[in-house]
PDB file of C-alpha atoms in Angstrom:
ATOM      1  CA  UNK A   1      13.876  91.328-154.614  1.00  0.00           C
ATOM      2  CA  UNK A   2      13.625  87.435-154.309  1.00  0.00           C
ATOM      3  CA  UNK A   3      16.073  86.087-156.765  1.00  0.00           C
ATOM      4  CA  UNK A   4      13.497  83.980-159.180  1.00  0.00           C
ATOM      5  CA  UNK A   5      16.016  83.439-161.980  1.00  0.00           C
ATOM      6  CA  UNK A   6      13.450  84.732-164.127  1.00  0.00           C
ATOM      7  CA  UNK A   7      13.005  87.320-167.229  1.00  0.00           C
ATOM      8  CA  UNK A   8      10.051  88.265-168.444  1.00  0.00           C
ATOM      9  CA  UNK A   9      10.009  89.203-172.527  1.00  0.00           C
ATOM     10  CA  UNK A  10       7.037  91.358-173.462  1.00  0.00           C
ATOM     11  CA  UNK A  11       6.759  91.246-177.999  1.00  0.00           C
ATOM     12  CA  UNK A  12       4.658  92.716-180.293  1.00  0.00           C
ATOM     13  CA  UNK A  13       4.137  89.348-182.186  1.00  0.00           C
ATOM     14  CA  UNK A  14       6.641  86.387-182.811  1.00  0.00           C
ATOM     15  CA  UNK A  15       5.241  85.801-186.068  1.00  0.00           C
ATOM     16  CA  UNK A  16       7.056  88.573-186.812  1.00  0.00           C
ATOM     17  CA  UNK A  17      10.320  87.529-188.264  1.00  0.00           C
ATOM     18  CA  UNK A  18      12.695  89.733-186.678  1.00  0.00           C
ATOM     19  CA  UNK A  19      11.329  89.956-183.555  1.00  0.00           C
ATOM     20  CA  UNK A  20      12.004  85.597-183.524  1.00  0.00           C
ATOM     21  CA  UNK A  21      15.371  86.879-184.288  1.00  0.00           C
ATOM     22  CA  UNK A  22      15.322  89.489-181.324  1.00  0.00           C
ATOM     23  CA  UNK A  23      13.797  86.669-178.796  1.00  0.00           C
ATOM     24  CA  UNK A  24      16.384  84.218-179.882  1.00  0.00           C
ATOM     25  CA  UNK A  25      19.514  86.263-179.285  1.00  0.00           C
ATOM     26  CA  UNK A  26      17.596  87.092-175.779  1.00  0.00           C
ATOM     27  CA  UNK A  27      16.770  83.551-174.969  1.00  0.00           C
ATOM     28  CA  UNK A  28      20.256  81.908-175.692  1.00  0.00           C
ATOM     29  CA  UNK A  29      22.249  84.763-173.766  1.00  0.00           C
ATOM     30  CA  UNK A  30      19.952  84.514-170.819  1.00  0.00           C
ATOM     31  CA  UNK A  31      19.907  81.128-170.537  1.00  0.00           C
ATOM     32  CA  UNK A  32      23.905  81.187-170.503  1.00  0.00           C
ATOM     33  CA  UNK A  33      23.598  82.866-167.065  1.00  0.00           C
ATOM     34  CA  UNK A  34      20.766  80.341-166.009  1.00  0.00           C
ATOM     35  CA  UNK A  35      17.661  82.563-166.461  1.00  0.00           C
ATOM     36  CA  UNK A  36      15.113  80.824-167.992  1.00  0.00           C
ATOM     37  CA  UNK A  37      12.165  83.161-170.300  1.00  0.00           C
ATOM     38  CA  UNK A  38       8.618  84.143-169.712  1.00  0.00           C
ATOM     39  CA  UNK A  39       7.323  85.117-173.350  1.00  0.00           C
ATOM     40  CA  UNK A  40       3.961  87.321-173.640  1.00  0.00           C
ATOM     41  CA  UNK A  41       2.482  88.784-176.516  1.00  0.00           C
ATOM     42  CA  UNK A  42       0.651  91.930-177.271  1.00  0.00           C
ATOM     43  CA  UNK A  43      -0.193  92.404-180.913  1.00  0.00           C
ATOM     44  CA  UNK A  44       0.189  96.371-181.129  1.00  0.00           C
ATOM     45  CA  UNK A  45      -2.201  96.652-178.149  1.00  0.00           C
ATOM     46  CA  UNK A  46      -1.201  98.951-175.380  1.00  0.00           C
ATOM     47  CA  UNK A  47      -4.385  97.184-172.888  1.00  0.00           C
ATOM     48  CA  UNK A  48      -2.261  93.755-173.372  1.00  0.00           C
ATOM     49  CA  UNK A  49       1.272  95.510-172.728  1.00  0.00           C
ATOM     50  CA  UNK A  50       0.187  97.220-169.678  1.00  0.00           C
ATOM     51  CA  UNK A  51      -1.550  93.990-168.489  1.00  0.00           C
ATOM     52  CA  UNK A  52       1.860  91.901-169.381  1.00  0.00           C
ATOM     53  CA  UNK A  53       3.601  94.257-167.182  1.00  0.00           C
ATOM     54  CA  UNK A  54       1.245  93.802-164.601  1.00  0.00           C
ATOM     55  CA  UNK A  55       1.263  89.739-165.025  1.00  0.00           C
ATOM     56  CA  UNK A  56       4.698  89.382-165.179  1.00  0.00           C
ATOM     57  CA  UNK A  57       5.482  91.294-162.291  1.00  0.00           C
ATOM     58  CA  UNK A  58       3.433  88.673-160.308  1.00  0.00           C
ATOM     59  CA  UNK A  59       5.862  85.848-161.449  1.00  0.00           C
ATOM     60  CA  UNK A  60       8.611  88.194-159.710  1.00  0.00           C
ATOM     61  CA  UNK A  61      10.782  88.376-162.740  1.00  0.00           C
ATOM     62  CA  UNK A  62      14.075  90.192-161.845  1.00  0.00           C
ATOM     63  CA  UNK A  63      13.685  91.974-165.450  1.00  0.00           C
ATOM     64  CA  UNK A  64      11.819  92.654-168.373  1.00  0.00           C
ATOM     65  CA  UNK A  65      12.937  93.238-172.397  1.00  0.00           C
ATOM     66  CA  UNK A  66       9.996  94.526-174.100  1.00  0.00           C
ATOM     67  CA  UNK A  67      10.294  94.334-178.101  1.00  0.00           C
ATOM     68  CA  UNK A  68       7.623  96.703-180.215  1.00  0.00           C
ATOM     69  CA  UNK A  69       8.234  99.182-182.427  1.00  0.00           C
ATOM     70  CA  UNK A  70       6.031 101.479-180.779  1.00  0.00           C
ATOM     71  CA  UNK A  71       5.204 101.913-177.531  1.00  0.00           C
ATOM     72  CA  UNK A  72       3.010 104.964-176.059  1.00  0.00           C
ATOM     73  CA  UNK A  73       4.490 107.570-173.689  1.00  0.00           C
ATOM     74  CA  UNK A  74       2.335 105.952-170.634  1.00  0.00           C
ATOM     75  CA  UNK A  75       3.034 102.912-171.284  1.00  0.00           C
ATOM     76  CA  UNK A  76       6.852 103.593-170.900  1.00  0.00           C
ATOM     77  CA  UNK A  77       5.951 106.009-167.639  1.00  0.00           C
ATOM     78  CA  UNK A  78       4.904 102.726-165.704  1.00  0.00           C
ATOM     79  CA  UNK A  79       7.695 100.989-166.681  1.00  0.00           C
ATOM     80  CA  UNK A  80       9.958 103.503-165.915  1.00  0.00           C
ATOM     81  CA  UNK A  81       8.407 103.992-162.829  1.00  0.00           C
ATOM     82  CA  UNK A  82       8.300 100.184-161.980  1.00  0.00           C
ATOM     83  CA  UNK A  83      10.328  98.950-159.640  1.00  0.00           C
ATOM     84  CA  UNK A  84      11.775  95.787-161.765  1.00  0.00           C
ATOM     85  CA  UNK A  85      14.885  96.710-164.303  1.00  0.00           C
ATOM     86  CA  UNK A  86      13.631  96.771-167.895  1.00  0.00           C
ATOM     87  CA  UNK A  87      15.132  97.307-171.288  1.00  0.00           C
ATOM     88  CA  UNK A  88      13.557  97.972-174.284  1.00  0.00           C
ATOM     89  CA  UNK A  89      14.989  96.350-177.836  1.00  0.00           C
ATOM     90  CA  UNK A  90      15.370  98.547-181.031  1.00  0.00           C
ATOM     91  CA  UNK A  91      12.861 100.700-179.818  1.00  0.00           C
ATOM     92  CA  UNK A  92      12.846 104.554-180.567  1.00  0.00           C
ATOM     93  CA  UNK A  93      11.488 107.018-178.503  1.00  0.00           C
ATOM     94  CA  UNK A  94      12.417 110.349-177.048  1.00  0.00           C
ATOM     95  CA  UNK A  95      12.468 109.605-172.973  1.00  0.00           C
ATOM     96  CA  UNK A  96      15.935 110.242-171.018  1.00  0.00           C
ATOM     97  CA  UNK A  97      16.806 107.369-169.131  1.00  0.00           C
ATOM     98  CA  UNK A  98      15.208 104.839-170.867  1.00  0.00           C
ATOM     99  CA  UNK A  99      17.799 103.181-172.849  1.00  0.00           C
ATOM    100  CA  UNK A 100      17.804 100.935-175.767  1.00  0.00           C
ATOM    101  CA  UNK A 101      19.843  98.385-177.578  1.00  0.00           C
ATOM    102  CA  UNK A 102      19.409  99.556-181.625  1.00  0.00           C
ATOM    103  CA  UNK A 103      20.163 100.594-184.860  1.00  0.00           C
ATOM    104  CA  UNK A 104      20.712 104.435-186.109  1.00  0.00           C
ATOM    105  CA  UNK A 105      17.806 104.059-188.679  1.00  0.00           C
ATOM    106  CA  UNK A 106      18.003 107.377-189.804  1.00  0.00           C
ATOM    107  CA  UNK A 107      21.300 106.969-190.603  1.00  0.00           C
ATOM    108  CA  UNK A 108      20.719 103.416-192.639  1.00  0.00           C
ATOM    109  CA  UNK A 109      17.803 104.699-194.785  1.00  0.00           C
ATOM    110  CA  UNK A 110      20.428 107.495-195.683  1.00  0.00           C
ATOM    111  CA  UNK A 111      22.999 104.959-196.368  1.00  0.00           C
ATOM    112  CA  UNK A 112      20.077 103.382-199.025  1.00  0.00           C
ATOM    113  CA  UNK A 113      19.104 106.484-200.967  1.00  0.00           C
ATOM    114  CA  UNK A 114      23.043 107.143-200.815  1.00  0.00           C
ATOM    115  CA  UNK A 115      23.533 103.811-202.865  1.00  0.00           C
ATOM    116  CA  UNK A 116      21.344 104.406-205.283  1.00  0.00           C
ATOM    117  CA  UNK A 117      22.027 107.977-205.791  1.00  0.00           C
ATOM    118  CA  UNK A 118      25.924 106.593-206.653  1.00  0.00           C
ATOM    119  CA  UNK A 119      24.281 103.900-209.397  1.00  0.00           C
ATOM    120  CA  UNK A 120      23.140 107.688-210.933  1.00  0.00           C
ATOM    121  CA  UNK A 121      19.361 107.439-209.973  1.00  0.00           C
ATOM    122  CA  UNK A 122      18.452 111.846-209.115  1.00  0.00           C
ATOM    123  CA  UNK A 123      14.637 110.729-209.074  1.00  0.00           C
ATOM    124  CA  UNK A 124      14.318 108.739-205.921  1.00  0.00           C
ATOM    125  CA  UNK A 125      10.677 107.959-204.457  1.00  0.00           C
ATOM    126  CA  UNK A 126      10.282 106.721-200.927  1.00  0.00           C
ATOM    127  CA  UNK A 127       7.649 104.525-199.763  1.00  0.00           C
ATOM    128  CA  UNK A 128       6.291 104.663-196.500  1.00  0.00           C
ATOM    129  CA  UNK A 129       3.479 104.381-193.754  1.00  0.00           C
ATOM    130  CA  UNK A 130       0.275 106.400-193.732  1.00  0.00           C
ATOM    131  CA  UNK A 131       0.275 105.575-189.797  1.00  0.00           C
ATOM    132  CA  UNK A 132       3.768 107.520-188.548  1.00  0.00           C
ATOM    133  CA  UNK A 133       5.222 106.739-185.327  1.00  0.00           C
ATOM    134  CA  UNK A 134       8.875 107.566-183.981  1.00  0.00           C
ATOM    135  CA  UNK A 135      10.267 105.119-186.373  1.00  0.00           C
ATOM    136  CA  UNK A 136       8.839 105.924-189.846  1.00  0.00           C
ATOM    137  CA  UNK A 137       9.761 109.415-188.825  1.00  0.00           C
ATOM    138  CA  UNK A 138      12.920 108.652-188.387  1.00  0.00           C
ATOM    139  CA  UNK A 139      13.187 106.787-191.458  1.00  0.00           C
ATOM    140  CA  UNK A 140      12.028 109.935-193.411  1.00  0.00           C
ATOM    141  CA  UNK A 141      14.339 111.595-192.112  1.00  0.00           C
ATOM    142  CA  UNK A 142      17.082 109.676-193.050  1.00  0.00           C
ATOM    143  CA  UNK A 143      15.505 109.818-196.519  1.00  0.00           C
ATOM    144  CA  UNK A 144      15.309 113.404-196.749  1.00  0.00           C
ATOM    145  CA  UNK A 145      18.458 114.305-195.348  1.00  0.00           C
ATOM    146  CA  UNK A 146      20.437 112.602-198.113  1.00  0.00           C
ATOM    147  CA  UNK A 147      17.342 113.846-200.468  1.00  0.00           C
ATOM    148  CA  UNK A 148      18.329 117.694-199.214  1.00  0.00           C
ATOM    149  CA  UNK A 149      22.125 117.506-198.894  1.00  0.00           C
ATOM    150  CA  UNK A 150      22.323 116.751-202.816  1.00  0.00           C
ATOM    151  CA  UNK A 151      19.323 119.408-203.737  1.00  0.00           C
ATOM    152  CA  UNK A 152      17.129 116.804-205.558  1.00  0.00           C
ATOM    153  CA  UNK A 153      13.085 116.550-204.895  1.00  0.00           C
ATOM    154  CA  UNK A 154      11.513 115.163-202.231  1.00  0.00           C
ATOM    155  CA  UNK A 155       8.629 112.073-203.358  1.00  0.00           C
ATOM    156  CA  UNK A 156       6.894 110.527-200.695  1.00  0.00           C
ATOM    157  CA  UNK A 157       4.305 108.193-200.797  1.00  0.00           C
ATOM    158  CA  UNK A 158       2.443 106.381-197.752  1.00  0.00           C
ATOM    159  CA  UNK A 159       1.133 103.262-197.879  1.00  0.00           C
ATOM    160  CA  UNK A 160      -1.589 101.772-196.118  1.00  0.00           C
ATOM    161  CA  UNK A 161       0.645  99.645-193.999  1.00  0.00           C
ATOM    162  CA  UNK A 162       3.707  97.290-193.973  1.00  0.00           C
ATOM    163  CA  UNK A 163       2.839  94.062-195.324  1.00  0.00           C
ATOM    164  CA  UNK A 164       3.426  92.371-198.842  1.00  0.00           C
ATOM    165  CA  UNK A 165      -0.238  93.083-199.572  1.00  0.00           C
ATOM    166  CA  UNK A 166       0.031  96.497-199.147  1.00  0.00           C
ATOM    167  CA  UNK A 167       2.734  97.036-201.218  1.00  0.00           C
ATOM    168  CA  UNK A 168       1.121  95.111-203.958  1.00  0.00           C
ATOM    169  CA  UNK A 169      -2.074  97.374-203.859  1.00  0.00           C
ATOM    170  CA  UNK A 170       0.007 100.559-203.474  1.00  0.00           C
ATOM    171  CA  UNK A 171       1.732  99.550-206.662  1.00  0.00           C
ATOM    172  CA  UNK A 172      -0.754 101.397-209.108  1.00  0.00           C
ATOM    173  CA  UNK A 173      -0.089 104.686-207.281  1.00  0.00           C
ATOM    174  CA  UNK A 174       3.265 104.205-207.367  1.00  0.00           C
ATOM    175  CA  UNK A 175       3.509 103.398-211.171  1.00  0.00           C
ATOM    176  CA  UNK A 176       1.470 106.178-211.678  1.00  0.00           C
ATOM    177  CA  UNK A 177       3.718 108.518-209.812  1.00  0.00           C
ATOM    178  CA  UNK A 178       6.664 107.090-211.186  1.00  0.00           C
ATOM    179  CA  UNK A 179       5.603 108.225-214.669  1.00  0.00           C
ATOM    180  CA  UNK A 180       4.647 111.810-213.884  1.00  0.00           C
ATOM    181  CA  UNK A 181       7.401 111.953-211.388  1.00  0.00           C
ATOM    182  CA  UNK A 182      10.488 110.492-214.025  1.00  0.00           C
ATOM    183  CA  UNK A 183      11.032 108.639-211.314  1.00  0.00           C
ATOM    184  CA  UNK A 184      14.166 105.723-211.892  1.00  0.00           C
ATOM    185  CA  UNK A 185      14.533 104.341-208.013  1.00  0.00           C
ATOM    186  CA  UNK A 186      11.894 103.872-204.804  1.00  0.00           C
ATOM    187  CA  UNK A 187      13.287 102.563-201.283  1.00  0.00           C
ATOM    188  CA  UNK A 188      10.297 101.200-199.358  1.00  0.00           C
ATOM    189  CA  UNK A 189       9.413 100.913-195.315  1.00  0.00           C
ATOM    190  CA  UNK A 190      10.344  97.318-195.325  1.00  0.00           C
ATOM    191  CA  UNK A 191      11.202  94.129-197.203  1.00  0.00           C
ATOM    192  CA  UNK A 192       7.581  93.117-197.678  1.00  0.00           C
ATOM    193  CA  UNK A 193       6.342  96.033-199.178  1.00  0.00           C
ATOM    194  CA  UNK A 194       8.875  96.539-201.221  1.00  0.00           C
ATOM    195  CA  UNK A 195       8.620  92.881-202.604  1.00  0.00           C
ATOM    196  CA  UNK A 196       4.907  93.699-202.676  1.00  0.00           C
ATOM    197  CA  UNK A 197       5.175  96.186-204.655  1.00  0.00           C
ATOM    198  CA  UNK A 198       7.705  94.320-207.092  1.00  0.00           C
ATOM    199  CA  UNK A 199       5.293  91.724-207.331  1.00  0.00           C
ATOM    200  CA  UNK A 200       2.366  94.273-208.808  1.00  0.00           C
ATOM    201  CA  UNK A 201       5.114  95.277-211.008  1.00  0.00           C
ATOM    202  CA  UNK A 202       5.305  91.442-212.500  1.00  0.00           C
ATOM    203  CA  UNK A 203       1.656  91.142-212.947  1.00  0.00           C
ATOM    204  CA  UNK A 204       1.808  94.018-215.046  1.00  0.00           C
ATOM    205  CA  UNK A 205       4.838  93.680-217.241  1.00  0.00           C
ATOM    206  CA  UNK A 206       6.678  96.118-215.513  1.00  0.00           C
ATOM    207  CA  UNK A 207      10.626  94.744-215.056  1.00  0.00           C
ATOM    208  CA  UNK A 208      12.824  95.220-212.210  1.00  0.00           C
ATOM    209  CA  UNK A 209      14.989  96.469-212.049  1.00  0.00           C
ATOM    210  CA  UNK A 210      15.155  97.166-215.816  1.00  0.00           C
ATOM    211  CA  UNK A 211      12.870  99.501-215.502  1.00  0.00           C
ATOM    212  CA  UNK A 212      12.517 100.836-211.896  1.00  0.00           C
ATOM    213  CA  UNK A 213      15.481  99.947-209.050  1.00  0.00           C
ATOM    214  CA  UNK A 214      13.718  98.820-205.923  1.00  0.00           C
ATOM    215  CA  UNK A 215      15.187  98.757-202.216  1.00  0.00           C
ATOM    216  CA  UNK A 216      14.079  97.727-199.077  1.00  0.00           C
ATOM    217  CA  UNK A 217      15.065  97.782-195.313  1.00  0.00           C
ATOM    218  CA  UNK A 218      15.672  95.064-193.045  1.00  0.00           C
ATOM    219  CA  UNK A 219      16.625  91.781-195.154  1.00  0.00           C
ATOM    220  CA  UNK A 220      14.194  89.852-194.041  1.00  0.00           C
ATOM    221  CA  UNK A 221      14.065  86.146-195.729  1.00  0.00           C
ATOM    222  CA  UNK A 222      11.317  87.157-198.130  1.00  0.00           C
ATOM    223  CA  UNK A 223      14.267  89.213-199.570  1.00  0.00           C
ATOM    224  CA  UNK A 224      16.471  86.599-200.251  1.00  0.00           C
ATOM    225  CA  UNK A 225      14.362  84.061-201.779  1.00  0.00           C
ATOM    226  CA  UNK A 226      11.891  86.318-204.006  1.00  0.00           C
ATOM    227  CA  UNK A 227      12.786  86.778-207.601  1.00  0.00           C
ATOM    228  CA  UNK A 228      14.679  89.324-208.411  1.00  0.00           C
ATOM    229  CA  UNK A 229      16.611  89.356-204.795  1.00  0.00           C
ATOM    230  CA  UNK A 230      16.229  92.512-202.773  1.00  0.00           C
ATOM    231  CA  UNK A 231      19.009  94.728-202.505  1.00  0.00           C
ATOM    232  CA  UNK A 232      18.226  95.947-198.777  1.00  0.00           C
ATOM    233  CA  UNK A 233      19.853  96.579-194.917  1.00  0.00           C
ATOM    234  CA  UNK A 234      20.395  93.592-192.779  1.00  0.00           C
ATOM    235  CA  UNK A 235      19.918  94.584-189.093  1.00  0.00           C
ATOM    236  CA  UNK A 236      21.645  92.535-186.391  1.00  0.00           C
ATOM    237  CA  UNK A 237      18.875  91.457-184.824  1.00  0.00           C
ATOM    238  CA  UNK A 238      20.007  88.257-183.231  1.00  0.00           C
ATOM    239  CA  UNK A 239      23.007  90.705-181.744  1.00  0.00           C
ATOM    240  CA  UNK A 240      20.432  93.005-180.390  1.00  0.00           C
ATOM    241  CA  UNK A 241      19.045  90.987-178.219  1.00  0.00           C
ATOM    242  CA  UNK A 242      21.858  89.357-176.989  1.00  0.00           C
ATOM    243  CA  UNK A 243      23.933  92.266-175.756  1.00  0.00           C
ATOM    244  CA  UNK A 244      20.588  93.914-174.527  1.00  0.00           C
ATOM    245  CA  UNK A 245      19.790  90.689-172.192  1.00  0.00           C
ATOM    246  CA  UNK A 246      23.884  90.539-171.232  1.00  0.00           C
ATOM    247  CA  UNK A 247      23.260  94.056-170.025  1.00  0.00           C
ATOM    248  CA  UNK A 248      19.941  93.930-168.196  1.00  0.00           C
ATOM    249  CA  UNK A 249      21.374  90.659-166.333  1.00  0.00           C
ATOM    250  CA  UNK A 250      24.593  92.879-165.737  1.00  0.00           C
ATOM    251  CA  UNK A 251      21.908  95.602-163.907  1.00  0.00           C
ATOM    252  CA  UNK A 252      19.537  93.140-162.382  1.00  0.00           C
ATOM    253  CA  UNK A 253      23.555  91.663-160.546  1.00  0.00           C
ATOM    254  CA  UNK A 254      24.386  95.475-159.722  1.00  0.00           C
ATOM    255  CA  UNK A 255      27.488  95.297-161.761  1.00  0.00           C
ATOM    256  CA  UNK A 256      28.695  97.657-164.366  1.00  0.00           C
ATOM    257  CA  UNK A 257      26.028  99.236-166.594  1.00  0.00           C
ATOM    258  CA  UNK A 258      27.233  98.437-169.732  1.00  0.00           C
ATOM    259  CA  UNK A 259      23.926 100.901-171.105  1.00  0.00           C
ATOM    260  CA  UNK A 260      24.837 103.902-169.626  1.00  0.00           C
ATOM    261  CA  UNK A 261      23.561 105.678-173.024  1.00  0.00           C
ATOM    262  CA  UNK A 262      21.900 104.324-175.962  1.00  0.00           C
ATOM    263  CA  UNK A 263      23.961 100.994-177.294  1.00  0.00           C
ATOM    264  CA  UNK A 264      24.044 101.742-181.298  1.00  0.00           C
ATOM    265  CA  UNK A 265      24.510  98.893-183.869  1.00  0.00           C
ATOM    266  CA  UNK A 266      25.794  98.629-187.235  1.00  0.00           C
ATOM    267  CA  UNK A 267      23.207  97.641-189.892  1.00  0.00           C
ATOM    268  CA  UNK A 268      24.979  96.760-193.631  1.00  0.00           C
ATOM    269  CA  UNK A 269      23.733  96.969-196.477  1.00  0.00           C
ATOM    270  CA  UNK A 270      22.843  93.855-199.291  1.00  0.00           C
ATOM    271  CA  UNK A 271      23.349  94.478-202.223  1.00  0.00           C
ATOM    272  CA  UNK A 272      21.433  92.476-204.850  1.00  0.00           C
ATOM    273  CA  UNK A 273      19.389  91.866-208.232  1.00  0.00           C
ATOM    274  CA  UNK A 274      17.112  94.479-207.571  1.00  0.00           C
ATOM    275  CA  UNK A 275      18.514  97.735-208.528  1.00  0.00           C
ATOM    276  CA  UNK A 276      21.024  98.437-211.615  1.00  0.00           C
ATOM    277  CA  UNK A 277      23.483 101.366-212.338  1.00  0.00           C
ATOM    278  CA  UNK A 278      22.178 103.941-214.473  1.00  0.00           C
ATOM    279  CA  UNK A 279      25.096 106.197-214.653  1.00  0.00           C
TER     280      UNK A 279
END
């Protein structure tokens, strides 16, 4: 291949905040070993990925990140069977040989219903998606685990998706369920619906975390500036993309493949104003 000096990033939207994150770590790594960045965006739709793919493989890029949550089996077929090296960023999925640079997320929504299990809440609700994919599967799973290994109930509700709206509007259901339920604690998807939600809770005189402890995932910066500050995981995102770019340069060189299975991060958890100890 004709050395171009070129990698082409393919992202679901860079309004999204941590996919900025993502694209920064990938931009400031690559441009350490003189590749300069040809962004493209998609907005969730698989048309537009597979036409990136296409487009950027006429600018001869020696590689390709491609940052989306999710990503359909045939659209990870042509890349796979592309001839330009590609990595994917915090991306789940179940192919062999297609390997990633992310987080263990079941393992960090555990970590969550863990915490607030030790402040002594049994009655723990968990908010998620009505539209599943690999990772709000995976999330559930991390929620139930913890939810089975300690023999307390299962309460899952879906929302209608994963903005701050939607977890204002899902807020009456919630309430509602909370009530019947006895329900003390609810981890959400993300930061914005969980700071939706708390918002529905202070146009209706319901306190947090006096009265419910709230969590969310991801520590976005919605998290650290609403009132009361969300107790939630920070993922390394800037980290994420800059050991995934170090390693597709590292491939697209022929040196050492630094990914020979998938590279796992640590997330941590913030704690905040958000829940309280009830033990």
């Amino acid at each position: 291949m004709k050395k171009s000096n070129l990698i082409g990033v393919i992202v679901e939207d860079i309004g999204i905040e941590y996919m900025a994150q993502l694209i920064r770590g990938v931009e400031e790594i690559g441009h350490l070993y003189k590749y300069d960045i040809i962004l493209s965006s998609t907005y969730g739709d698989d048309n537009a990925l597979e036409n990136a793919i296409d487009f950027l493989s006429t600018k001869q890029v020696e590689g390709i990140v491609v940052i989306s949550e999710d990503i359909s089996p045939e659209i990870l077929v042509k890349l796979r069977d592309n001839k330009i090296p590609f990595l994917l960023l915090d991306k789940l999925h179940e192919f062999k040989k297609i390997n990633t640079v992310k987080i263990d997320y079941e393992k960090e929504q555990y970590k969550l219903v863990k915490h607030l299990f030790n402040q002594g809440h049994e009655n723990i609700a968990y908010v998620t998606l009505k539209n599943h994919n690999h990772l709000t599967d995976t999330k559930i799973s991390g929620y139930e685990k913890f939810i089975k290994e300690n023999n307390l109930k299962s309460i899952i509700i879906e929302a209608d998706g994963k903005n701050s709206d939607d977890g204002y509007n899902i807020g009456e259901e919630v309430i509602s369920q909370a009530k019947s339920e006895n329900i003390s604690a609810i981890s959400f998807y993300n930061d914005q619906t969980a700071v939706g939600f708390i918002s529905y809770c202070l146009d209706n005189g319901i306190k947090i975390p006096e009265d419910y402890s709230v969590v969310g995932f991801g520590n976005y910066e919605i998290s650290r500036v609403y009132r009361p500050k969300l107790t939630t995981v920070s993922i390394p995102n800037y980290d994420i993309g800059a050991i995934g770019i170090r390693a597709l340069i590292k491939r697209i060189r022929g040196e050492e493949d630094i990914l020979e299975n998938n590279w796992i991060l640590d997330a941590q958890l913030i704690e905040r104003d958000s829940t309280k100890s009830i033990s």
